[in-house]
PDB file of C-alpha atoms in Angstrom:
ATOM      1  CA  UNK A   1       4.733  21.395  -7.810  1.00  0.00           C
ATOM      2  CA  UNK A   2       0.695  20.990  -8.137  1.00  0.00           C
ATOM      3  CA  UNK A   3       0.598  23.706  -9.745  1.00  0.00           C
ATOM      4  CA  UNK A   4       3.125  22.800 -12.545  1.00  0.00           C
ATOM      5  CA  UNK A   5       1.516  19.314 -13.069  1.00  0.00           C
ATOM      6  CA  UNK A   6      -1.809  20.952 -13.544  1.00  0.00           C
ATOM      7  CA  UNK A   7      -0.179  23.662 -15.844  1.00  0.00           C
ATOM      8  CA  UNK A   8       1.436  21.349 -17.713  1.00  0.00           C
ATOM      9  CA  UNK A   9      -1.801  18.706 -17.642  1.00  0.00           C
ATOM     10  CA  UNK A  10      -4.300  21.158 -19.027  1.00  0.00           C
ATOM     11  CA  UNK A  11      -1.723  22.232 -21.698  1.00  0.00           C
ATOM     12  CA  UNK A  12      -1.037  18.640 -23.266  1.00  0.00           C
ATOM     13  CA  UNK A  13      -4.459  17.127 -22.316  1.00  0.00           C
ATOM     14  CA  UNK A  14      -6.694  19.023 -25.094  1.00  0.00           C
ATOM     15  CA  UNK A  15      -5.332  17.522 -27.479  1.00  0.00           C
ATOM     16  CA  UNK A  16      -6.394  14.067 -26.328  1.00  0.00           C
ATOM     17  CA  UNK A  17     -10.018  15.440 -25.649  1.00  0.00           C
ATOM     18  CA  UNK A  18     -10.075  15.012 -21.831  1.00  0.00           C
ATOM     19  CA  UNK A  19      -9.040  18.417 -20.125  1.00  0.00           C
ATOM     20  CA  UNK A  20     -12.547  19.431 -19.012  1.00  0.00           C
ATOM     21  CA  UNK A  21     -13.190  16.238 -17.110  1.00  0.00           C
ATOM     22  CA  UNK A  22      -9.469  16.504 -15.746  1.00  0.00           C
ATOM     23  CA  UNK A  23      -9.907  20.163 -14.780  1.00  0.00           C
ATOM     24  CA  UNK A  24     -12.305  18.805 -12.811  1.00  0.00           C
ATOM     25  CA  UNK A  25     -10.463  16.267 -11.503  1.00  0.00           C
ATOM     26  CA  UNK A  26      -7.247  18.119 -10.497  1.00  0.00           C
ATOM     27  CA  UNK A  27      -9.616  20.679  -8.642  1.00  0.00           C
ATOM     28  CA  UNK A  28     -10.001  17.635  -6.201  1.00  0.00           C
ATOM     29  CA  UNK A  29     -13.509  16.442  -7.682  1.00  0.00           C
ATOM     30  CA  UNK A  30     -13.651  12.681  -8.409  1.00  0.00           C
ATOM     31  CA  UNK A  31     -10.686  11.267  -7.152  1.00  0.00           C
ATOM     32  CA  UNK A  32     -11.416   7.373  -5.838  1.00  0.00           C
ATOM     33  CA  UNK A  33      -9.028   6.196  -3.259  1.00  0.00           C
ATOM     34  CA  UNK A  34      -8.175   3.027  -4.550  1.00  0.00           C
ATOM     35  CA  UNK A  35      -6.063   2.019  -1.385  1.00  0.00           C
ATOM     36  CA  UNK A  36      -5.495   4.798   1.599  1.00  0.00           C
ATOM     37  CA  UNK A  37      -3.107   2.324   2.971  1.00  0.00           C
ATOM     38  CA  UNK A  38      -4.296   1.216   6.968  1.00  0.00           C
ATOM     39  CA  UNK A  39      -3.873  -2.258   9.165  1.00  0.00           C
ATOM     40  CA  UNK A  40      -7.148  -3.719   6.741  1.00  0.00           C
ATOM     41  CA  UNK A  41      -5.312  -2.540   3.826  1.00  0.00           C
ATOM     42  CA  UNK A  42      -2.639  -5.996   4.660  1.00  0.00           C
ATOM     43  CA  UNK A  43      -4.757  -8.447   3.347  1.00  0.00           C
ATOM     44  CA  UNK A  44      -5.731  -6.803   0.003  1.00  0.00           C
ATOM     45  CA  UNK A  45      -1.861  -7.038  -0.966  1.00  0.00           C
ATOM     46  CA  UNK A  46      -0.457  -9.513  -2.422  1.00  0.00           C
ATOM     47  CA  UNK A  47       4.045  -9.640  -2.561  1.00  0.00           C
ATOM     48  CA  UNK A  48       4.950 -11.848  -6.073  1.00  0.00           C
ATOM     49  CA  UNK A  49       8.691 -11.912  -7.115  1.00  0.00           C
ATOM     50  CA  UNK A  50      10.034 -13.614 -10.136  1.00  0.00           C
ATOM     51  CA  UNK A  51      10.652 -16.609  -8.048  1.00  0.00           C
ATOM     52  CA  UNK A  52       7.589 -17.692  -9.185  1.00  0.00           C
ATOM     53  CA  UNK A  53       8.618 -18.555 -13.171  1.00  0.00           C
ATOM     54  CA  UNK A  54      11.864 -19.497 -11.314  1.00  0.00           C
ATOM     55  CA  UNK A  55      14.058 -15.916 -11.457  1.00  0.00           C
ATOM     56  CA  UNK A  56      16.209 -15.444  -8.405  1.00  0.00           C
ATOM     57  CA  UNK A  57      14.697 -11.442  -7.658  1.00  0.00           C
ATOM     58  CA  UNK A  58      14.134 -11.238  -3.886  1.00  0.00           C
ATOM     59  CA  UNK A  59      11.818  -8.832  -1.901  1.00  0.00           C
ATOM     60  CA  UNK A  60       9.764  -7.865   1.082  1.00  0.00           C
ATOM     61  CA  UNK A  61       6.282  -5.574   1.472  1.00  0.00           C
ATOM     62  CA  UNK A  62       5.702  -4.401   4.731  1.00  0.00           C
ATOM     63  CA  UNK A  63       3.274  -2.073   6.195  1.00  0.00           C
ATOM     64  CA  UNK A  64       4.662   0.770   8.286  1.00  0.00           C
ATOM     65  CA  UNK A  65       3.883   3.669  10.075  1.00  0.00           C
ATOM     66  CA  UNK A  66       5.326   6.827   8.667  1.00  0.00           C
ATOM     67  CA  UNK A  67       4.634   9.609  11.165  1.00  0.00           C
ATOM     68  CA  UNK A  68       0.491   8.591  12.152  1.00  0.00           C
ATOM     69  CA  UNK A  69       0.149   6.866   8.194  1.00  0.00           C
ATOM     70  CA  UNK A  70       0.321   3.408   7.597  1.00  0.00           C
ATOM     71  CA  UNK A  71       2.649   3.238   4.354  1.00  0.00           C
ATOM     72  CA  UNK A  72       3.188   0.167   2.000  1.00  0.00           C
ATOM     73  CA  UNK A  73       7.102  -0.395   1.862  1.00  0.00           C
ATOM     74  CA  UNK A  74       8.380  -2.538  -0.630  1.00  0.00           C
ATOM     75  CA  UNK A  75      12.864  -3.062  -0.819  1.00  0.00           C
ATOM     76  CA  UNK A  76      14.410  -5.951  -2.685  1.00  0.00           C
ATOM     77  CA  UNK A  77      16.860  -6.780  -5.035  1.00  0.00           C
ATOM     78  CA  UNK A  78      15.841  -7.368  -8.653  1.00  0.00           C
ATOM     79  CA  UNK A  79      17.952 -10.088 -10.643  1.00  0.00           C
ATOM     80  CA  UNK A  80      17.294 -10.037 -14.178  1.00  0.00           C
ATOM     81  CA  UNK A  81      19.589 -13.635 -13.810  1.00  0.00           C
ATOM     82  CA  UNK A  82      17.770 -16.359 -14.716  1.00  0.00           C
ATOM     83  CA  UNK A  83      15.421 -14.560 -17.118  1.00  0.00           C
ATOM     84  CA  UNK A  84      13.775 -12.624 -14.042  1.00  0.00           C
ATOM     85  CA  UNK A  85      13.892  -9.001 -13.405  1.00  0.00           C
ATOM     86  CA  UNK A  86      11.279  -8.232 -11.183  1.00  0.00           C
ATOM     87  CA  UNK A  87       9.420  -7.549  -7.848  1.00  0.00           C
ATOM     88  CA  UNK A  88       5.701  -6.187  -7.123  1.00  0.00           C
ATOM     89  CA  UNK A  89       3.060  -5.830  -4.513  1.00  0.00           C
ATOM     90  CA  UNK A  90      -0.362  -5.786  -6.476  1.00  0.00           C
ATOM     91  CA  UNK A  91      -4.098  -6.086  -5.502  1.00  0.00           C
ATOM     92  CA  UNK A  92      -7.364  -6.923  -7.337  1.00  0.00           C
ATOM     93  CA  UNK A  93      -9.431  -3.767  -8.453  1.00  0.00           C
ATOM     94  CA  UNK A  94     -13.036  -2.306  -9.976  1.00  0.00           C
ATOM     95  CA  UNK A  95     -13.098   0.844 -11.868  1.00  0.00           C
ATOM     96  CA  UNK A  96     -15.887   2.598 -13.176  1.00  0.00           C
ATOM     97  CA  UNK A  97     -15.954   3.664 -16.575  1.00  0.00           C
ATOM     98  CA  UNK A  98     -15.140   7.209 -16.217  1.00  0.00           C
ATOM     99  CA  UNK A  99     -11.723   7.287 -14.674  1.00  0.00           C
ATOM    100  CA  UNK A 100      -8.897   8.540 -16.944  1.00  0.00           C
ATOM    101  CA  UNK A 101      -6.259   7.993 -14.729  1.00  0.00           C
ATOM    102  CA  UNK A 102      -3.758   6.877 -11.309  1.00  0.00           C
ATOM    103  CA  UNK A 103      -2.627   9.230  -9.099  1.00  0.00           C
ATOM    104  CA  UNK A 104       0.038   8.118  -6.327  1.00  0.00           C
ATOM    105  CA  UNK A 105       1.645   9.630  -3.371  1.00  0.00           C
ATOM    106  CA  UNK A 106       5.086   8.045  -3.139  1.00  0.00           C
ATOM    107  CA  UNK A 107       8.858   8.042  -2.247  1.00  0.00           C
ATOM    108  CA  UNK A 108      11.486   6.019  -2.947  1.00  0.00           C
ATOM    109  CA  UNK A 109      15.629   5.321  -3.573  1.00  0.00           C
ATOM    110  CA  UNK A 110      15.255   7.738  -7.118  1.00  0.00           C
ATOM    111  CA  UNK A 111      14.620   4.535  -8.888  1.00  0.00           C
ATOM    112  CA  UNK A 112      11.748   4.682 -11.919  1.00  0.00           C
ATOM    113  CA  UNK A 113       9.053   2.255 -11.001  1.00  0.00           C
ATOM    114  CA  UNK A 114       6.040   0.665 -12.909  1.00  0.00           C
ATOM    115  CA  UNK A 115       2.505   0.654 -12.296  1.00  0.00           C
ATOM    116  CA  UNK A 116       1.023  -2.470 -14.103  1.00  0.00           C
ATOM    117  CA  UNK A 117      -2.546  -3.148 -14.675  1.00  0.00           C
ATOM    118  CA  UNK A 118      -4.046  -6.276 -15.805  1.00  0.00           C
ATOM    119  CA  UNK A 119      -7.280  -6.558 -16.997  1.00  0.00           C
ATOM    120  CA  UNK A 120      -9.954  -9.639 -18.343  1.00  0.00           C
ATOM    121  CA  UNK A 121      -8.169  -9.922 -21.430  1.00  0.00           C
ATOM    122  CA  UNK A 122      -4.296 -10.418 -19.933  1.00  0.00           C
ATOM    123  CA  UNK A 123      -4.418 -13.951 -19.531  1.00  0.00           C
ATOM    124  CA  UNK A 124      -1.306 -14.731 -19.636  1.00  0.00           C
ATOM    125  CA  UNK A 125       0.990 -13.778 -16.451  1.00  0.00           C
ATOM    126  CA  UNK A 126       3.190 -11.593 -18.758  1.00  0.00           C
ATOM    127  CA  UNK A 127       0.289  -9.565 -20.251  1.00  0.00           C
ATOM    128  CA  UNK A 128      -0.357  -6.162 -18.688  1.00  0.00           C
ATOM    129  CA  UNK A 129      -0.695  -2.357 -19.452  1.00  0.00           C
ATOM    130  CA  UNK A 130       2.090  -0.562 -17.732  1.00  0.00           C
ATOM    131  CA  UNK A 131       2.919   3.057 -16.972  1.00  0.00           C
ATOM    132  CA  UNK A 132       6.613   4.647 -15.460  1.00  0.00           C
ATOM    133  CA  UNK A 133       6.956   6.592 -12.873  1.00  0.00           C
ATOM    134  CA  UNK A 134      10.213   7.771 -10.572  1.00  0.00           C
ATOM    135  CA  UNK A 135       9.833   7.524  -6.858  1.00  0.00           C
ATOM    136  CA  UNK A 136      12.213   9.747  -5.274  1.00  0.00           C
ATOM    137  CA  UNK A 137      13.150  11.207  -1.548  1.00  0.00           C
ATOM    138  CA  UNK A 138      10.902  13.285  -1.119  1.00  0.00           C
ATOM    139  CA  UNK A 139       6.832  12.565  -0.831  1.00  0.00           C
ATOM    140  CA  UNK A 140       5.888  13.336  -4.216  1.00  0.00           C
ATOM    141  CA  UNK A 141       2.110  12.323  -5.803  1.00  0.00           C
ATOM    142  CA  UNK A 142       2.477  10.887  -8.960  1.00  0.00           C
ATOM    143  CA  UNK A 143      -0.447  11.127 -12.109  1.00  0.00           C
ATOM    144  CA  UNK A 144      -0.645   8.100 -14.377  1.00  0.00           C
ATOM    145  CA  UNK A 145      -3.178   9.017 -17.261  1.00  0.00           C
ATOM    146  CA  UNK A 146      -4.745   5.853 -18.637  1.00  0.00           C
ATOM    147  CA  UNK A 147      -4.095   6.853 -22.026  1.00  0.00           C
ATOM    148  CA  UNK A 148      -0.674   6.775 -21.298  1.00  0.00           C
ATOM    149  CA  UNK A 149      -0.359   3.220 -20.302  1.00  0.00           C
ATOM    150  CA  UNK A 150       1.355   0.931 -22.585  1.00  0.00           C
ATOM    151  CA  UNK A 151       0.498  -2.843 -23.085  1.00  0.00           C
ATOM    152  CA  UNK A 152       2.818  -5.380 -22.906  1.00  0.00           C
ATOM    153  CA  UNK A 153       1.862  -7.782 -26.173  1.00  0.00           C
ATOM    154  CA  UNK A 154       0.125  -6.627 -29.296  1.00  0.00           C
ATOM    155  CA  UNK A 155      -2.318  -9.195 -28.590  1.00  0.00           C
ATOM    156  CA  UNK A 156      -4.272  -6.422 -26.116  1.00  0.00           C
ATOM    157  CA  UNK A 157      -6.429  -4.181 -26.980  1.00  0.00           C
ATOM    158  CA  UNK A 158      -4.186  -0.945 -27.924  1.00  0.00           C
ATOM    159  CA  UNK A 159      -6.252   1.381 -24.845  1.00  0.00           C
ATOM    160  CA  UNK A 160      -6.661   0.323 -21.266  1.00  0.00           C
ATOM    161  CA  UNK A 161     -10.279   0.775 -20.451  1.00  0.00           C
ATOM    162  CA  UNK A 162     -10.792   1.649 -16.733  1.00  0.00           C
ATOM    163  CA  UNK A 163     -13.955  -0.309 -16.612  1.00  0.00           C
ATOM    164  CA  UNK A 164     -11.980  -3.188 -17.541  1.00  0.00           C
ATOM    165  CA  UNK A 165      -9.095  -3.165 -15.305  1.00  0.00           C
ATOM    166  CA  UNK A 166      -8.960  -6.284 -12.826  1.00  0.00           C
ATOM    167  CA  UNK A 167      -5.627  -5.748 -10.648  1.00  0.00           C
ATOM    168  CA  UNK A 168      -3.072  -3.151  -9.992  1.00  0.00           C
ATOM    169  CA  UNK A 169       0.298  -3.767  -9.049  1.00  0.00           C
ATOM    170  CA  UNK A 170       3.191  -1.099  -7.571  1.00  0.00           C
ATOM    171  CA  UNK A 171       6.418  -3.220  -9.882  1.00  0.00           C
ATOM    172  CA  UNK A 172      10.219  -2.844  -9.774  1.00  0.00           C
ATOM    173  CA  UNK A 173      11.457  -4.625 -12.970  1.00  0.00           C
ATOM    174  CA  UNK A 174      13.219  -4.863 -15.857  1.00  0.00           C
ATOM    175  CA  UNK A 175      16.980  -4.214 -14.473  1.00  0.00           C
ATOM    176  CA  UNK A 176      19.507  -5.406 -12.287  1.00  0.00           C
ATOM    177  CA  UNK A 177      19.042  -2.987  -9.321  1.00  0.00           C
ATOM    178  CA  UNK A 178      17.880  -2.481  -5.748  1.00  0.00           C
ATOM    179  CA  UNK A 179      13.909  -1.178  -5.146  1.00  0.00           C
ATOM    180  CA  UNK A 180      13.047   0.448  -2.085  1.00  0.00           C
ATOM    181  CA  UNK A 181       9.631   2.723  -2.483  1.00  0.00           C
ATOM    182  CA  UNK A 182       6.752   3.808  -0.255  1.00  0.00           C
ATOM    183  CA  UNK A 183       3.475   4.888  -1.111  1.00  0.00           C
ATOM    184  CA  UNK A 184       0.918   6.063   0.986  1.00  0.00           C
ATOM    185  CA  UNK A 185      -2.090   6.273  -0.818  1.00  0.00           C
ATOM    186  CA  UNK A 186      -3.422   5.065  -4.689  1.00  0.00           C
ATOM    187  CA  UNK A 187      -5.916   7.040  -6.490  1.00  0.00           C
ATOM    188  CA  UNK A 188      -8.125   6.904  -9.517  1.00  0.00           C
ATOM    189  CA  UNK A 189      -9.066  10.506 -11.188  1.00  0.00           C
TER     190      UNK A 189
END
């Protein structure tokens, strides 16, 4: 599987100018673990549900162990009722400038998920930069290209700087449905 997501990085990724840097990258040079998920990792995480701009999605985060790993688990039920429609764990980050990207190792209920990134210019709580993913039974690592991230108002800037990201969140949203995903580590390439 690696192998395919590499074959079918370096393929695409020219075009955009950065398959040198994530040759590099995929080679296992310059990956920052963001979060390797262990017992300090609880207080960096943060569980928010819609409840908060009064939607009636419910949730839980809990930190397991999955064979000798401490995993994050998040399960809920997301209610888009009451003009909610999502759950999320998040935590505050720092990125250098040169990162292009978020790599995951995850599993899940074969549900798509969202990673959401806000940054010093989301002010608002619905403004972020958001990429999809799809968690699904099996441990799977996941590669979110910056470039790739989409923002949530035209009021952002159109491209998600790494330097300026201030918080990442692992999100369930936008659908009725129930959200049950792991992850075990969060990396930036």
């Amino acid at each position: 599987m690696k192998q395919l997501l590499y074959l079918v990085l370096t393929v695409c990724l020219p075009i955009m100018g950065m398959s040198k840097d994530l040759n590099n990258r995929m080679q296992g040079v310059g990956y920052l673990v963001i979060d390797g998920f262990s017992q300090d990792s609880i207080g960096r995480w943060q569980f928010v549900s819609d409840q908060v701009m009064g939607g009636v999605s419910t949730g839980t985060l809990n930190f397991e162990l999955d064979d000798e790993d401490v995993v994050a688990h998040m399960t809920g039920s997301v209610s888009t009722e009451n003009n909610g429609g999502f759950i999320q764990f998040r935590r505050n980050i720092s990125l250098p400038e040169s990162i292009i990207g978020i790599k995951l190792r995850v599993r899940g209920n074969n549900q798509k998920y969202f990673v959401h990134i806000r940054t010093g210019g989301t002010i608002l709580p619905w403004q972020y930069y958001s990429s999809e993913f799809s968690a699904t039974d099996d441990w799977a690592d996941v590669f979110l290209p910056l470039a790739n991230f989409s923002r949530s108002s035209r009021w952002l800037n159109r491209t998600l700087e790494a330097s300026a990201a201030r918080s990442l969140g692992i999100v369930a949203y936008g659908r009725d449905h129930q959200a049950d995903i792991q992850v075990s580590k969060i990396e930036a390439y």
